Coordinates of C-alpha atoms in Angstrom, one line a residue:
X1 CA 8.8 34.5 13.1
X2 CA 10.9 33.2 10.2
X3 CA 12.0 29.6 9.8
X4 CA 14.4 28.0 7.4
X5 CA 11.4 27.0 5.3
X6 CA 9.4 30.2 5.4
X7 CA 7.3 32.1 7.8
X8 CA 5.9 30.3 10.8
X9 CA 2.3 31.3 11.0
X10 CA 1.2 28.9 13.8
X11 CA 2.7 26.3 16.1
X12 CA 1.0 24.3 18.8
X13 CA 0.8 21.0 20.7
X14 CA -2.5 19.3 20.3
X15 CA -3.1 16.1 22.1
X16 CA 0.7 15.7 22.4
X17 CA 1.2 16.2 18.7
X18 CA 3.1 19.1 17.1
X19 CA 1.2 21.1 14.5
X20 CA 2.8 23.8 12.4
X21 CA 1.6 26.1 9.6
X22 CA 4.3 27.6 7.4
X23 CA 3.9 30.2 4.6
X24 CA 6.4 30.4 1.7
X25 CA 6.2 31.8 -1.8
X26 CA 2.4 32.2 -1.8
X27 CA 1.8 28.8 -0.3
X28 CA 0.6 27.7 3.1
X29 CA 1.6 24.3 4.4
X30 CA 0.3 22.2 7.3
X31 CA 3.0 20.0 9.0
X32 CA 2.7 17.3 11.6
X33 CA 5.6 16.7 14.0
X34 CA 7.8 19.2 12.0
X35 CA 8.4 16.5 9.3
X36 CA 5.2 15.3 7.8
X37 CA 3.7 17.6 5.2
X38 CA 0.0 17.0 5.4
X39 CA -1.4 19.7 3.1
X40 CA -0.3 22.6 1.0
X41 CA -2.5 25.4 -0.5
X42 CA -2.0 28.4 -2.8
X43 CA -3.4 31.5 -1.1
X44 CA -4.3 33.0 -4.5
X45 CA -5.6 29.8 -6.1
X46 CA -6.8 27.4 -3.3
X47 CA -8.6 25.2 -5.9
X48 CA -5.3 24.1 -7.4
X49 CA -3.8 20.9 -6.0
X50 CA -0.3 21.5 -4.9
X51 CA 0.7 18.0 -3.9
X52 CA 1.1 15.3 -6.5
X53 CA -0.6 12.6 -4.5
X54 CA -3.8 14.6 -4.4
X55 CA -3.8 14.9 -8.2
X56 CA -3.3 11.2 -8.5
X57 CA -6.2 10.6 -6.2
X58 CA -8.3 12.2 -9.0
X59 CA -6.9 10.5 -12.0
X60 CA -10.1 8.5 -12.4
X61 CA -12.4 11.5 -12.8
X62 CA -12.8 10.8 -16.6
X63 CA -14.4 7.5 -15.7
X64 CA -17.2 9.2 -13.8
X65 CA -20.3 10.2 -15.7
X66 CA -21.9 12.3 -13.0
X67 CA -20.6 13.6 -9.6
X68 CA -23.4 15.0 -7.5
X69 CA -22.5 13.7 -4.0
X70 CA -19.0 13.7 -2.7
X71 CA -17.6 12.3 0.6
X72 CA -14.2 13.4 1.9
X73 CA -12.7 11.6 4.9
X74 CA -9.8 13.6 6.3
X75 CA -10.0 17.4 6.0
X76 CA -6.5 18.5 6.8
X77 CA -6.1 21.9 5.3
X78 CA -9.0 21.4 3.0
X79 CA -7.2 21.0 -0.4
X80 CA -9.6 18.3 -1.7
X81 CA -12.6 20.3 -0.5
X82 CA -11.4 23.4 -2.3
X83 CA -10.9 21.4 -5.5
X84 CA -14.2 19.6 -5.5
X85 CA -16.1 22.7 -4.6
X86 CA -14.6 24.6 -7.5
X87 CA -14.7 21.9 -10.2
X88 CA -18.1 20.4 -9.2
X89 CA -20.2 23.6 -8.5
X90 CA -23.5 21.6 -8.3
X91 CA -22.3 18.9 -6.0
X92 CA -23.0 18.4 -2.3
X93 CA -19.9 17.7 -0.2
X94 CA -19.7 15.9 3.1
X95 CA -16.3 16.5 4.7
X96 CA -15.3 14.5 7.8
X97 CA -12.5 14.9 10.3
X98 CA -12.2 13.5 13.8
X99 CA -10.1 16.4 15.0
X100 CA -11.9 19.6 16.0
X101 CA -8.6 21.4 16.1
X102 CA -7.7 20.6 12.6
X103 CA -11.1 21.8 11.4
X104 CA -10.6 25.1 13.3
X105 CA -7.1 25.6 11.8
X106 CA -8.4 24.9 8.3
X107 CA -11.0 27.6 8.8
X108 CA -8.5 30.1 10.3
X109 CA -5.5 29.6 8.0
X110 CA -6.7 27.7 4.8
X111 CA -9.9 29.5 3.9
X112 CA -12.0 26.3 4.3
X113 CA -15.0 26.9 2.0
X114 CA -18.4 26.5 3.7
X115 CA -21.7 27.2 2.2
X116 CA -25.0 25.4 1.7
X117 CA -23.3 22.8 -0.5
X118 CA -20.6 21.8 2.0
X119 CA -21.3 20.0 5.3
X120 CA -18.4 19.8 7.7
X121 CA -18.6 17.0 10.2
X122 CA -16.4 16.6 13.3
X123 CA -16.6 12.8 13.7
X124 CA -14.8 9.6 13.4
X125 CA -14.9 8.5 9.7
X126 CA -16.2 5.0 10.3
X127 CA -18.8 6.2 12.9
X128 CA -20.0 8.8 10.4
X129 CA -20.6 6.1 7.8
X130 CA -22.4 3.9 10.2
X131 CA -24.6 6.6 11.7
X132 CA -24.9 10.0 10.1
X133 CA -24.4 8.9 6.5
X134 CA -26.5 5.8 6.7
X135 CA -28.6 5.4 3.5
X136 CA -26.7 8.0 1.5
X137 CA -24.9 7.2 -1.7
X138 CA -21.8 9.0 -3.0
X139 CA -20.5 9.3 -6.6
X140 CA -17.0 10.1 -5.3
X141 CA -15.4 9.0 -2.0
X142 CA -12.0 10.5 -1.2
X143 CA -10.0 9.1 1.8
X144 CA -7.0 10.9 3.1
X145 CA -7.0 10.3 6.8
X146 CA -3.6 10.7 8.3
X147 CA -2.0 11.9 11.5
X148 CA 1.6 12.2 12.7
X149 CA 1.9 8.4 12.9
X150 CA 0.5 7.6 9.4
X151 CA -2.7 6.2 8.2
X152 CA -5.6 6.2 10.7
X153 CA -6.1 2.6 11.7
X154 CA -9.9 2.6 12.0
X155 CA -10.2 4.2 8.6
X156 CA -7.9 2.0 6.6
X157 CA -9.7 -1.1 7.8
X158 CA -11.9 -3.8 6.5
X159 CA -15.1 -2.5 8.3
X160 CA -14.5 1.0 6.8
X161 CA -14.1 -0.3 3.3
X162 CA -17.2 -2.6 3.7
X163 CA -19.2 0.5 4.6
X164 CA -17.8 2.5 1.7
X165 CA -18.8 -0.3 -0.7
X166 CA -22.5 -0.1 0.5
X167 CA -22.5 3.7 0.1
X168 CA -20.7 4.0 -3.2
X169 CA -23.0 4.8 -6.2
X170 CA -23.1 2.1 -8.9
X171 CA -21.0 4.2 -11.2
X172 CA -19.0 5.9 -8.4
X173 CA -15.3 5.8 -7.4
X174 CA -13.5 5.3 -4.1
X175 CA -10.0 6.9 -4.0
X176 CA -7.6 6.4 -1.1
X177 CA -4.2 8.0 -0.4
X178 CA -1.9 5.4 1.1
X179 CA 1.5 5.6 2.8
X180 CA 3.6 3.1 0.9
X181 CA 6.4 2.6 3.5
X182 CA 4.9 -0.7 4.8
X183 CA 4.4 -3.2 2.0
X184 CA 2.6 -5.7 4.3
X185 CA 0.1 -3.0 5.4
X186 CA -0.4 -1.9 1.8
X187 CA -1.1 -5.5 0.8
X188 CA -3.7 -5.9 3.6
X189 CA -5.4 -2.7 2.6
X190 CA -5.6 -3.7 -1.0
X191 CA -7.0 -7.0 -0.1
X192 CA -9.6 -5.4 2.1
X193 CA -10.8 -3.1 -0.7
X194 CA -10.7 -6.0 -3.2
X195 CA -13.0 -8.0 -1.0
X196 CA -15.8 -5.4 -1.5
X197 CA -15.2 -3.7 -4.8
X198 CA -14.4 -5.4 -8.1
X199 CA -12.4 -2.8 -10.0
X200 CA -9.1 -1.4 -8.9
X201 CA -6.2 0.9 -10.1
X202 CA -3.1 1.0 -7.9
X203 CA -0.5 3.6 -8.5
X204 CA 2.7 4.5 -6.7
X205 CA 3.0 8.3 -6.9
X206 CA 6.3 9.2 -8.6
X207 CA 9.0 10.7 -6.3
X208 CA 6.9 10.4 -3.2
X209 CA 6.2 7.7 -0.6
X210 CA 2.5 7.8 -1.3
X211 CA 0.5 5.4 -3.3
X212 CA -3.1 5.7 -4.5
X213 CA -5.8 3.1 -5.0
X214 CA -8.9 3.8 -7.0
X215 CA -11.8 1.3 -6.7
X216 CA -15.1 0.8 -8.5
X217 CA -18.1 -1.4 -7.8
X218 CA -17.7 -2.9 -11.3
X219 CA -14.6 -3.7 -13.2
X220 CA -12.6 -0.6 -14.1
X221 CA -14.4 1.2 -16.9
X222 CA -11.3 1.5 -19.1
X223 CA -13.4 2.3 -22.2
X224 CA -14.1 5.8 -20.7
X225 CA -10.4 6.5 -20.9
X226 CA -10.3 6.0 -24.6
X227 CA -10.6 9.5 -25.9
X228 CA -9.2 11.7 -28.7
X229 CA -6.3 14.1 -28.2
X230 CA -8.8 17.0 -28.4
X231 CA -11.0 15.4 -25.8
X232 CA -8.1 14.9 -23.4
X233 CA -7.0 18.5 -23.9
X234 CA -10.5 19.7 -23.0
X235 CA -10.7 17.5 -19.9
X236 CA -7.2 18.5 -18.7
X237 CA -8.0 22.2 -19.1
X238 CA -11.4 21.7 -17.3
X239 CA -10.0 19.8 -14.3
X240 CA -6.5 21.3 -14.3
X241 CA -5.0 17.8 -14.2
X242 CA -2.5 16.0 -16.5
X243 CA -4.6 12.9 -17.0
X244 CA -2.5 11.4 -19.8
X245 CA 0.8 11.6 -17.8
X246 CA -0.8 10.0 -14.7
X247 CA -2.5 7.3 -16.8
X248 CA 0.9 6.5 -18.3
X249 CA 2.2 5.9 -14.8
X250 CA -0.8 3.7 -14.0
X251 CA -0.3 1.8 -17.3
X252 CA 3.4 1.1 -16.5
X253 CA 2.6 -0.1 -13.0
X254 CA -0.4 -2.3 -14.0
X255 CA 0.7 -3.4 -17.5
X256 CA -0.5 -6.9 -17.0
X257 CA -4.0 -5.7 -16.4
X258 CA -4.1 -3.0 -19.1
X259 CA -2.0 -4.4 -22.0
X260 CA -5.1 -5.3 -24.0
X261 CA -6.5 -1.7 -23.9
X262 CA -3.7 0.8 -23.5
X263 CA -1.9 0.3 -26.8
X264 CA -4.8 2.0 -28.6
X265 CA -4.8 5.1 -26.4
X266 CA -4.0 8.4 -28.1
X267 CA -1.1 9.4 -25.9
X268 CA 0.6 11.8 -28.2

């Protein structure tokens, strides 16, 4: 069946919520309620991040010295799993989603990678942290837990971020995708994260309603972003991300915090 936006591969009602999967120009997209694009994947290159907010979630990768253990809260179509599995071939990934149906669709339509390095968990994200993941430490925690109504309330909450803070490695990073339509809610979330983690980068994703917050146990290690042009080119090729452009956006949004360091950055 064809739709105005491409070929409709799948449509169903799950728990009174409409889920659609549409194919177009080599891409497969997961929609909630016909309006909310949740994930998008290239069939030929599933490791490439198609949506800009997912790329901004990873703009802090140059600050991480080692990534061996990764936690992903919110599987969706598995874009972040594909990316991390490809770019960190020696890492172990815990991926958590509360919807068994979403996990099944990710397997059926989005080639969800599964091997001895990827552990898929059908569980509430907060409950997973409190029970199954107790005692573990993660170098990278990615939070992208949305449904048709927006951010999952129990995930974007003070108890959740408190648990994240206890499980984040000393040199690790927490990265959260936020929906920026509610300024009061965004402020509450930022305060919750700041209560438990000292370093933060907040970025509004250009031309989207998403925002991203990156958080660290220590103050943001800005010195790790001071690199030569050749080093940036190597990193950008390795991770398939335009770090310098994204960092310019972060600089412009957080100028008061970064004005001491960013003037010496080799942007050209």
